[in-house]
Amino acid sequence: MDMIQRHLEYADQWVRNGHGLTIKRRAVSTAYYAVFHALARLCADELLGSERETRNSKDYERIYRALEHKTLRSVFQNAPKDNRALRQIGDRVVLLQSKRHDADYLPARHVFSKAESLDLIASARSAVTLIGKLSAEERRALAVRLIIRDRNP
């Protein structure tokens, strides 16, 4: 099981087996980060390759770490309306990022119910699955959009 799947499994287990507000908040945040890491890996794999030697290189790490939360949100909010796969991923990413922000930064009075937490984890799992089903062309185009900043005049 890779890191992304572990994030999703842990988040699910925490909510199902845990009690209290803190564990649900941690699970929601972790679910978002599973999707974030799936997209970071997509970017690095598409731009540099996914071979083991490549994944252990400093260049791979640089590309992987180049993904920014603000850019991620912007790219998906402005995704082409005619690309259903990107729209589905984007809707989930934007929602999960917003809920992750709530989980990580709002005062303790903000509560996620068990059902809401599990729904958000399921949404993250769905996003990861959809990312894995993108065509080679969609993956490459998404990686470029996520990593390379537009220079508007």
Coordinates of C-alpha atoms in Angstrom, one line a residue, residues 83-145:
N83 CA -13.6 18.0 -19.5
R84 CA -15.8 16.0 -17.2
A85 CA -13.0 14.1 -15.5
L86 CA -11.1 17.3 -14.6
R87 CA -14.4 18.9 -13.4
Q88 CA -15.2 15.9 -11.1
I89 CA -11.7 15.9 -9.7
G90 CA -11.7 19.7 -9.4
D91 CA -15.0 19.8 -7.5
R92 CA -13.7 17.4 -5.0
V93 CA -10.3 19.1 -4.6
V94 CA -11.9 22.5 -4.0
L95 CA -14.3 21.1 -1.5
L96 CA -11.7 19.1 0.3
Q97 CA -9.2 22.0 0.4
S98 CA -11.9 24.2 2.0
K99 CA -12.8 21.5 4.6
R100 CA -9.1 20.9 5.3
H101 CA -8.7 24.6 6.0
D102 CA -11.7 24.5 8.4
A103 CA -10.3 21.4 10.1
D104 CA -6.8 22.8 10.5
Y105 CA -7.5 26.5 11.3
L106 CA -11.0 27.1 12.7
P107 CA -11.6 27.1 16.5
A108 CA -12.6 23.9 18.2
R109 CA -16.3 24.7 18.0
H110 CA -16.3 23.7 14.4
V111 CA -17.4 20.1 14.4
F112 CA -17.4 17.5 11.6
S113 CA -20.0 14.8 12.1
K114 CA -19.0 11.2 11.7
A115 CA -21.1 11.0 8.5
E116 CA -19.6 14.2 7.1
S117 CA -16.1 13.1 7.8
L118 CA -16.7 9.7 6.1
D119 CA -18.3 11.5 3.1
L120 CA -15.2 13.7 2.7
I121 CA -12.9 10.7 2.9
A122 CA -15.0 8.9 0.3
S123 CA -14.8 12.0 -1.9
A124 CA -11.0 12.0 -1.5
R125 CA -10.8 8.3 -2.4
S126 CA -13.0 9.0 -5.5
A127 CA -10.7 11.9 -6.5
V128 CA -7.6 9.7 -6.2
T129 CA -9.3 7.0 -8.4
L130 CA -10.3 9.6 -11.0
I131 CA -6.8 11.0 -11.1
G132 CA -5.6 7.4 -11.8
K133 CA -8.0 7.1 -14.7
L134 CA -6.9 10.2 -16.5
S135 CA -5.6 9.7 -20.0
A136 CA -1.9 10.3 -20.7
E137 CA -2.8 13.6 -22.5
E138 CA -5.0 14.7 -19.6
R139 CA -2.3 13.8 -17.1
R140 CA 0.4 15.7 -18.9
A141 CA -1.8 18.8 -19.5
L142 CA -2.8 18.8 -15.8
A143 CA 0.8 18.5 -14.6
V144 CA 1.9 21.4 -16.7
R145 CA -1.1 23.6 -15.5

